Coordinates of C-alpha atoms and ligand atoms in Angstrom, one line a residue:
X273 CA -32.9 20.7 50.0
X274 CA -32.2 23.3 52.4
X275 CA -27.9 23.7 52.5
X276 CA -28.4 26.7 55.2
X277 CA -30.6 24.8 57.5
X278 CA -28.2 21.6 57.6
X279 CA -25.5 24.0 58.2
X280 CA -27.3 25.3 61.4
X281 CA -27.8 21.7 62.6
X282 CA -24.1 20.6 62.1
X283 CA -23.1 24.3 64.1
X284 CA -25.7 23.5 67.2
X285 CA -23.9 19.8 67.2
X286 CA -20.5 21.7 67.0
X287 CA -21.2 23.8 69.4
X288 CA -22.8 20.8 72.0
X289 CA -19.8 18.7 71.3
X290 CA -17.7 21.9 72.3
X291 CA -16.2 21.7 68.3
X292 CA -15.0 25.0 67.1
X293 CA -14.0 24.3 64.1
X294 CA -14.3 21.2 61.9
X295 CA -13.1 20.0 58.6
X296 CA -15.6 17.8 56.6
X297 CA -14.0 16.2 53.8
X298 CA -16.4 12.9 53.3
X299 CA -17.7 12.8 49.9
X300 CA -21.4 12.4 51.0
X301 CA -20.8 14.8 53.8
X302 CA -19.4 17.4 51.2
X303 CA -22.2 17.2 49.0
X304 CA -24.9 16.7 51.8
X305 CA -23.6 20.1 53.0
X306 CA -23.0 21.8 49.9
X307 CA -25.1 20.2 47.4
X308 CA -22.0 20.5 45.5
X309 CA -22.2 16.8 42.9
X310 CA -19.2 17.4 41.3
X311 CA -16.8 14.5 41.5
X312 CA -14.3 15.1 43.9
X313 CA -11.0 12.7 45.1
X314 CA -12.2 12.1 48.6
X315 CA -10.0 14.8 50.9
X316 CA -7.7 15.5 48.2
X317 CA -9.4 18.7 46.4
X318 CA -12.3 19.0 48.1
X319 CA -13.0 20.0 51.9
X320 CA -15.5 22.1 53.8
X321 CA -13.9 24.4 57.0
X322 CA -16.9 24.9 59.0
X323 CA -16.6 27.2 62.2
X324 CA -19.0 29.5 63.7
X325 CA -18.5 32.5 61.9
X326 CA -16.9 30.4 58.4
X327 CA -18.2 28.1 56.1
X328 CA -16.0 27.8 53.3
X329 CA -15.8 25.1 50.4
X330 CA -12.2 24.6 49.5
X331 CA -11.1 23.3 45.9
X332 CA -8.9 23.6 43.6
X333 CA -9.4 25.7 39.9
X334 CA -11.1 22.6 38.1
X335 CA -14.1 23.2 40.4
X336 CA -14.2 26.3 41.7
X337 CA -17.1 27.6 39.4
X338 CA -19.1 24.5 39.4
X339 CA -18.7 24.9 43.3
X340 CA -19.5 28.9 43.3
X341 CA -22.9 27.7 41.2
X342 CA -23.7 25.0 43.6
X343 CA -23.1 27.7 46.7
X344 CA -24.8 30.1 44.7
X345 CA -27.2 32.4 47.1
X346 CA -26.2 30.0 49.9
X347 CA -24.1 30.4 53.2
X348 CA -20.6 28.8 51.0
X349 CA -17.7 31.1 50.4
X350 CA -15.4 28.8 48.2
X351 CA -11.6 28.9 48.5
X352 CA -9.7 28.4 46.1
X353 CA -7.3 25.3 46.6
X354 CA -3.7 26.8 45.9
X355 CA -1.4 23.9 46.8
X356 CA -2.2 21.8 49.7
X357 CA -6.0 22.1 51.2
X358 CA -4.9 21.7 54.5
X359 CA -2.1 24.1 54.9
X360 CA -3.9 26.9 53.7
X361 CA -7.0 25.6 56.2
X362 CA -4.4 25.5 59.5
X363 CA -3.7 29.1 57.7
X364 CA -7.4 30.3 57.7
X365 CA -7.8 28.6 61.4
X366 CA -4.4 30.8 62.6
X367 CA -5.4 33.7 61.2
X368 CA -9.1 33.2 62.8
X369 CA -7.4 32.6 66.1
X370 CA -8.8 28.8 66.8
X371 CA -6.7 26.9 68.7
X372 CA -8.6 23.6 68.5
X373 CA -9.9 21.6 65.6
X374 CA -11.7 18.5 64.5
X375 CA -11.4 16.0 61.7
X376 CA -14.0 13.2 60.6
X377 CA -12.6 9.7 62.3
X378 CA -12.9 8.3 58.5
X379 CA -9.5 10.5 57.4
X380 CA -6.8 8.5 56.4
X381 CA -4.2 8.4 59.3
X382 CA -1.4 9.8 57.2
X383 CA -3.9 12.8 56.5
X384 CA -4.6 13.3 60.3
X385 CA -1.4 12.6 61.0
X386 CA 0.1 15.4 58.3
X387 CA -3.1 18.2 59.8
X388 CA -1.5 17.4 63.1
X389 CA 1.3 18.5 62.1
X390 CA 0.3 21.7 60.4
X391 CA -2.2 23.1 62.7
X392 CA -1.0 25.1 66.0
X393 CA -3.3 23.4 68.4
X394 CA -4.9 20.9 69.3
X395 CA -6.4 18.1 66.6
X396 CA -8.9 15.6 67.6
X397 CA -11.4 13.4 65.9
X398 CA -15.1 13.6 66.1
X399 CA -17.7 10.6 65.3
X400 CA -20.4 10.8 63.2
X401 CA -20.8 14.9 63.0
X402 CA -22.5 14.8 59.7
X403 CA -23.8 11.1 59.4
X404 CA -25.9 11.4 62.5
X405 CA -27.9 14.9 61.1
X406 CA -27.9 12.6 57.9
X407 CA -30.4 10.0 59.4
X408 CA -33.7 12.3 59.1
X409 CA -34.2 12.6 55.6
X410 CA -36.0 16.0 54.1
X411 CA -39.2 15.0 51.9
X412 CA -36.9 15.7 48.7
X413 CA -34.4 12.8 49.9
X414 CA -37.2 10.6 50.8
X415 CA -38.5 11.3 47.4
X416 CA -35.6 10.6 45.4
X417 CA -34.8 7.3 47.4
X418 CA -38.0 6.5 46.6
X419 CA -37.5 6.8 43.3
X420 CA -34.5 5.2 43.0
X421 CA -36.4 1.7 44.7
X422 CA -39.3 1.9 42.6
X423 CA -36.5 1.8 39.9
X424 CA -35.1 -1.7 41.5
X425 CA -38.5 -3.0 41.7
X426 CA -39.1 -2.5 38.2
X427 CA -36.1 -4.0 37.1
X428 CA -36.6 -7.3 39.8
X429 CA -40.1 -7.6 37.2
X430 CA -37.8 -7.4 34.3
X431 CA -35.5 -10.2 35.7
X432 CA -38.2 -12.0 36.8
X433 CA -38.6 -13.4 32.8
X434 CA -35.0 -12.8 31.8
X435 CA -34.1 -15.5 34.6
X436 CA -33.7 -19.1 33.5
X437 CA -31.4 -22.0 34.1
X438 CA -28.1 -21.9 31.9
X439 CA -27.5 -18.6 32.3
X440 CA -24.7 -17.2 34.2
X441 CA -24.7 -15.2 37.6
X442 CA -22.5 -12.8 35.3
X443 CA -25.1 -12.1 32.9
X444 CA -27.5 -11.8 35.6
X445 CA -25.7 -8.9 37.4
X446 CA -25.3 -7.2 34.0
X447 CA -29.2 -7.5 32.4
X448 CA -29.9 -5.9 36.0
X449 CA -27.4 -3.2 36.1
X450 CA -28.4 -2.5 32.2
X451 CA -32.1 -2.5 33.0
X452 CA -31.7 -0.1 35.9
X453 CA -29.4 2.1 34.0
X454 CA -31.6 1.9 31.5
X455 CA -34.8 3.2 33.5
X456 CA -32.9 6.3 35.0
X457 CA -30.6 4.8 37.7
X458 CA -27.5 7.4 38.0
X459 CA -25.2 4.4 38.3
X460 CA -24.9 1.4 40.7
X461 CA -24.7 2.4 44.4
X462 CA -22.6 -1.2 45.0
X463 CA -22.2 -4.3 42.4
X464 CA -25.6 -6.2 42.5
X465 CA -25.5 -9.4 44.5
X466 CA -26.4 -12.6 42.3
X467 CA -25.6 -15.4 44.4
X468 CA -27.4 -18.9 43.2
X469 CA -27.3 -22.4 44.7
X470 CA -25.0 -23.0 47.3
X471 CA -23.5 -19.7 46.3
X472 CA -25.9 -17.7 48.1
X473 CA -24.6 -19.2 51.5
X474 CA -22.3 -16.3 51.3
X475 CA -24.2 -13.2 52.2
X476 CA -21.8 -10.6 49.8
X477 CA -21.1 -13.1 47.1
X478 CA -19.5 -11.8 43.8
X479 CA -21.7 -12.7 40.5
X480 CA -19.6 -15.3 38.8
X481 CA -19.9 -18.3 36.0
X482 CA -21.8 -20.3 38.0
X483 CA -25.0 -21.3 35.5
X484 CA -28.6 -21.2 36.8
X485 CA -29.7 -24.7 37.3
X486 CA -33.3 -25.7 38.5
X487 CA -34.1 -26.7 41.7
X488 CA -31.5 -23.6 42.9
X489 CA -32.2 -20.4 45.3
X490 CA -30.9 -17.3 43.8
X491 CA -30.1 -14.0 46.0
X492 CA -30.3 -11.1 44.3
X493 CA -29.2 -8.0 46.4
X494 CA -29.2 -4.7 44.6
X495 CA -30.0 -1.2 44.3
X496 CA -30.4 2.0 42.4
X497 CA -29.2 5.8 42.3
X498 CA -31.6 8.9 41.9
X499 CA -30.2 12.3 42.4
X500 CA -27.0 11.0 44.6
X501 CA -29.7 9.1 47.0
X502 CA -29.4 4.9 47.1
X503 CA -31.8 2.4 47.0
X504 CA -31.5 -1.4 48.3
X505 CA -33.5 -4.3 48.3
X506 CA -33.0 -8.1 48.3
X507 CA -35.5 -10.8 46.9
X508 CA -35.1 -14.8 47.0
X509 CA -36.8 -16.9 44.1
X510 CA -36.7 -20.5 42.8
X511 CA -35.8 -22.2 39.7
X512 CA -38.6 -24.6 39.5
X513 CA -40.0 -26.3 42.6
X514 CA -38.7 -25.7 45.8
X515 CA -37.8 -28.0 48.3
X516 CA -39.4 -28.9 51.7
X517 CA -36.1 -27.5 53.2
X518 CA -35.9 -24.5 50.7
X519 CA -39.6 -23.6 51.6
X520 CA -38.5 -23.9 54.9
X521 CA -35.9 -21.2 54.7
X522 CA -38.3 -19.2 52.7
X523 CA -40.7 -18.8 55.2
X524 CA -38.6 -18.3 58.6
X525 CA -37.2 -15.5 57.0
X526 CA -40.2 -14.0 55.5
X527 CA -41.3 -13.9 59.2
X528 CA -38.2 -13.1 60.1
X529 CA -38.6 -9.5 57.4
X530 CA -42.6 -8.7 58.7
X531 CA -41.5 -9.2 62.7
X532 CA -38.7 -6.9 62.4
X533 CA -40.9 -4.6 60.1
X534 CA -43.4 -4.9 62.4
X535 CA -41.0 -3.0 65.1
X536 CA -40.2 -0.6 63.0
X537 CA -41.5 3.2 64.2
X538 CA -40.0 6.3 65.1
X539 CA -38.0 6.2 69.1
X540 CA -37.4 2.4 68.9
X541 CA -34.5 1.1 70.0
X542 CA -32.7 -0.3 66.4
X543 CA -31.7 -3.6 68.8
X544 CA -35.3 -4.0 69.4
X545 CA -36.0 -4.7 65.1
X546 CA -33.4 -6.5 65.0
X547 CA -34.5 -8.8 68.3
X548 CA -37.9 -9.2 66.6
X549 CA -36.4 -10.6 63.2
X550 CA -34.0 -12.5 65.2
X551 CA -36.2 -14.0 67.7
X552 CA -38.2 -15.4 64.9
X553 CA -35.3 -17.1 63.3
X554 CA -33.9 -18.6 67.0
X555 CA -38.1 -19.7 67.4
X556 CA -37.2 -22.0 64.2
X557 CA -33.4 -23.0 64.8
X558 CA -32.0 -20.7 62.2
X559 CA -30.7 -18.6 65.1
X560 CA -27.1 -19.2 64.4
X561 CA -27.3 -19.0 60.3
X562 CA -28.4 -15.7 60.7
X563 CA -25.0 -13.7 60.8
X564 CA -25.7 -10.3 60.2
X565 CA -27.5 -7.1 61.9
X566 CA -30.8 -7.1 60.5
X567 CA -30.7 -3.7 58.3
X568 CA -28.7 0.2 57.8
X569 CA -29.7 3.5 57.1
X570 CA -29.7 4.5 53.3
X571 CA -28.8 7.5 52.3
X572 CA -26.4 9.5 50.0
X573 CA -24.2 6.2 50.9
X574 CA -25.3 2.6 50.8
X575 CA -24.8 1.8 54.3
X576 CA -25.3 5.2 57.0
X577 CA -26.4 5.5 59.8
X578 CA -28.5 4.1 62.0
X579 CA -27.2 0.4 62.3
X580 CA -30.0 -2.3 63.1
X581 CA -28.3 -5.1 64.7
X582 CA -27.2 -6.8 67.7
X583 CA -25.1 -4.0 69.6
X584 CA -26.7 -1.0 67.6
X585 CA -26.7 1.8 70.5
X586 CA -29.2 4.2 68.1
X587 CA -33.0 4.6 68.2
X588 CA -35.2 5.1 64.8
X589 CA -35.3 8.6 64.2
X590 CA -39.1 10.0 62.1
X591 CA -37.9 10.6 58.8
X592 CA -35.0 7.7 58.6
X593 CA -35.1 5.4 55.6
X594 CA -33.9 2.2 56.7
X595 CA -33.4 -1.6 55.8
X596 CA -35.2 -4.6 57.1
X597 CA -33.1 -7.7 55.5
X598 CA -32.8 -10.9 57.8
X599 CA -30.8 -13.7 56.0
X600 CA -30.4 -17.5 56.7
X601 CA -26.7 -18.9 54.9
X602 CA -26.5 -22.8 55.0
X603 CA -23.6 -23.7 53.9
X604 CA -23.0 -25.6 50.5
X605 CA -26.8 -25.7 50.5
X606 CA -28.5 -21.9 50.0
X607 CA -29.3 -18.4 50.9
X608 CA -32.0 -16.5 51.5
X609 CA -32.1 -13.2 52.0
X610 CA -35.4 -10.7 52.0
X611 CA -35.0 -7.4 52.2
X612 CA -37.3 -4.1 52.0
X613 CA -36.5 -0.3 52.3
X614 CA -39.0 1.3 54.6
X615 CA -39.3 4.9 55.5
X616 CA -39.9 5.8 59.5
X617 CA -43.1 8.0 59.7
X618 CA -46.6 8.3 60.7
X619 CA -46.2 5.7 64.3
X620 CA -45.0 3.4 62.0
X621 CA -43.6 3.1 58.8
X622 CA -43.8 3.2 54.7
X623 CA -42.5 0.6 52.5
X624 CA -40.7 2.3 49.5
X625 CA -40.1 -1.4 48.2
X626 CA -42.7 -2.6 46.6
X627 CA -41.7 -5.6 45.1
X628 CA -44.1 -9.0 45.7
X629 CA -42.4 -10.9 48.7
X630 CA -44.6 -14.5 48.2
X631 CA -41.8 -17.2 46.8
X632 CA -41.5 -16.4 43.3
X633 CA -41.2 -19.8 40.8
X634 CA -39.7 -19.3 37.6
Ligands
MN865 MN1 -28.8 -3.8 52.5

């Protein structure tokens, strides 16, 4: 991990955006640029002031040293959170002479709104400052989100003879968040997704009491956490025998995953992986049961940048770890959902989930 380097890259995109000064107080921005992984209340005790001379972490006393260590030998002066972060920021920025300043659009309005207020110039919001140097991961990131998917694809193993009818979505989620906790997972990047039966016609349903019965679909969407980097994959299996119409499913969307995977390399347009996945599910009628883009960026956060879907305006970057996960959702019927984590390199790209993607019968 290379803080001084990332620094550079957010100061060239300061400077092109004409940005002289920039306060970055996302929690994944923070540590992306600090490497500080202390926990922090987003925007409350912990902010970056980054200007072309300055690059100062403030917090308050609880984590000044931890921050100091974390800066150690690196570019980060910290300052010492007094009172309020962003008065005695407008202070520095006075005192430095800038007149004009930009905040991440994800700050709370009342936070923008109080800056505004403090800071003797102009205030504006910038897009994306951080997220978009984010999408090129360094070979330590790619390493650790590897990591944290070989973790999932253990566990889905694990499931695979925990799984059988009577048992509860509940119990599910929590033998799958034990067994990746278990294996070195840092803690759940989101609450896994067990979604069974009709269930699963709701892409982000919540694991509930509904038991396991054969003959059902179950969705299972999760992910694991190595060194602050995420991991996400989906897999679809039967209870028992599927269906003509669940087989079906299976298979449009299996197509549906390898098309858009297929049209996955470095400089494509992120519309055009979602158009392949998409124009394989339209080919088969499942055109309109297929209600989200086709994949995100992982990262430090769960969802990042780039978006694959529909309106996405970004192309796949060498170096971007990605999902491919095309869904089908009939309703009162089933899910199904298959999704893999691939990294962009070499023309093409590397799956880091490894998971078998046949229909699995339990
Ligand atoms: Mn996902």
């Amino acid at each position: 991990m290379n803080v001084e380097e990332r620094i550079g890259a957010l100061r060239r995109r300061m400077r092109d955006e004409g940005v002289p000064a920039a306060i970055i107080s996302t929690v994944a921005n923070l540590r992306y640029l600090t490497a500080f992984d202390g926990v922090i209340d987003e925007g409350i005790n912990g902010a970056c002031l980054v200007t072309d001379e300055v690059t100062r972490f403030y917090t308050d006393m609880r984590y000044a040293d931890a921050a100091a260590a974390a800066a150690e030998g690196g570019p980060w002066e910290v300052g010492v959170q007094r009172e309020n972060l962003y008065i005695e920021i407008c202070e520095a920025l006075h005192e430095l002479g800038i007149e004009s300043l930009a905040v991440e659009s994800s700050v709370p309005y009342g936070r923008f709104r109080f800056i505004s207020e403090q800071f003797r110039g102009a205030v504006r919001v910038t897009d994306h400052l951080v997220e978009e140097l984010r999408q090129v991961k360094e070979p330590g990131e790619i390493e650790r989100i590897a990591q944290a998917a070989a973790i999932a694809d253990e566990a889905f193993q694990h499931m695979l003879g925990y799984i059988r009818p009577g048992i509860t979505e509940a119990e599910i989620a929590l033998e799958l968040e034990f067994t990746m906790r278990r294996n070195g997972s840092d803690g759940m990047p989101f609450d896994p997704i067990i979604a069974s039966g009709p269930n699963g016609a709701r892409p982000h349903a919540v694991p509930g009491p509904r038991r396991i019965e054969t003959g059902d679909l179950i969705v299972l969407d999760f992910g694991a956490r190595v060194g602050g980097y995420c991991s996400d994959m989906t897999r679809t299996i039967c209870v028992g025998t599927p269906s003509d119409e669940q087989r079906r499913l299976y298979d449009a969307v299996l197509a549906a995953n390898e098309a858009g995977l297929a049209a996955v390399k470095a400089g494509a347009p992120c519309v055009d992986v979602d158009r392949a996945g998409r124009d394989v599910l339209e080919a088969r009628g499942l055109g309109d049961v297929f209600t989200h883009g086709i994949g995100h960026g992982v990262g430090l956060d769960i969802h990042e940048l780039p978006t694959l879907s529909r309106t996405s305006t970004h192309s796949l970057r060498n170096q971007a770890c990605v999902t491919v996960e095309p869904g089908v959702y009939i309703e009162g019927f089933a899910g199904v959902r298959i999704e893999d984590l691939v990294v962009v390199e070499d023309g093409g790209h590397r799956c880091l989930t490894n998971s078998p993607k046949e229909l699995i019968q339990i």
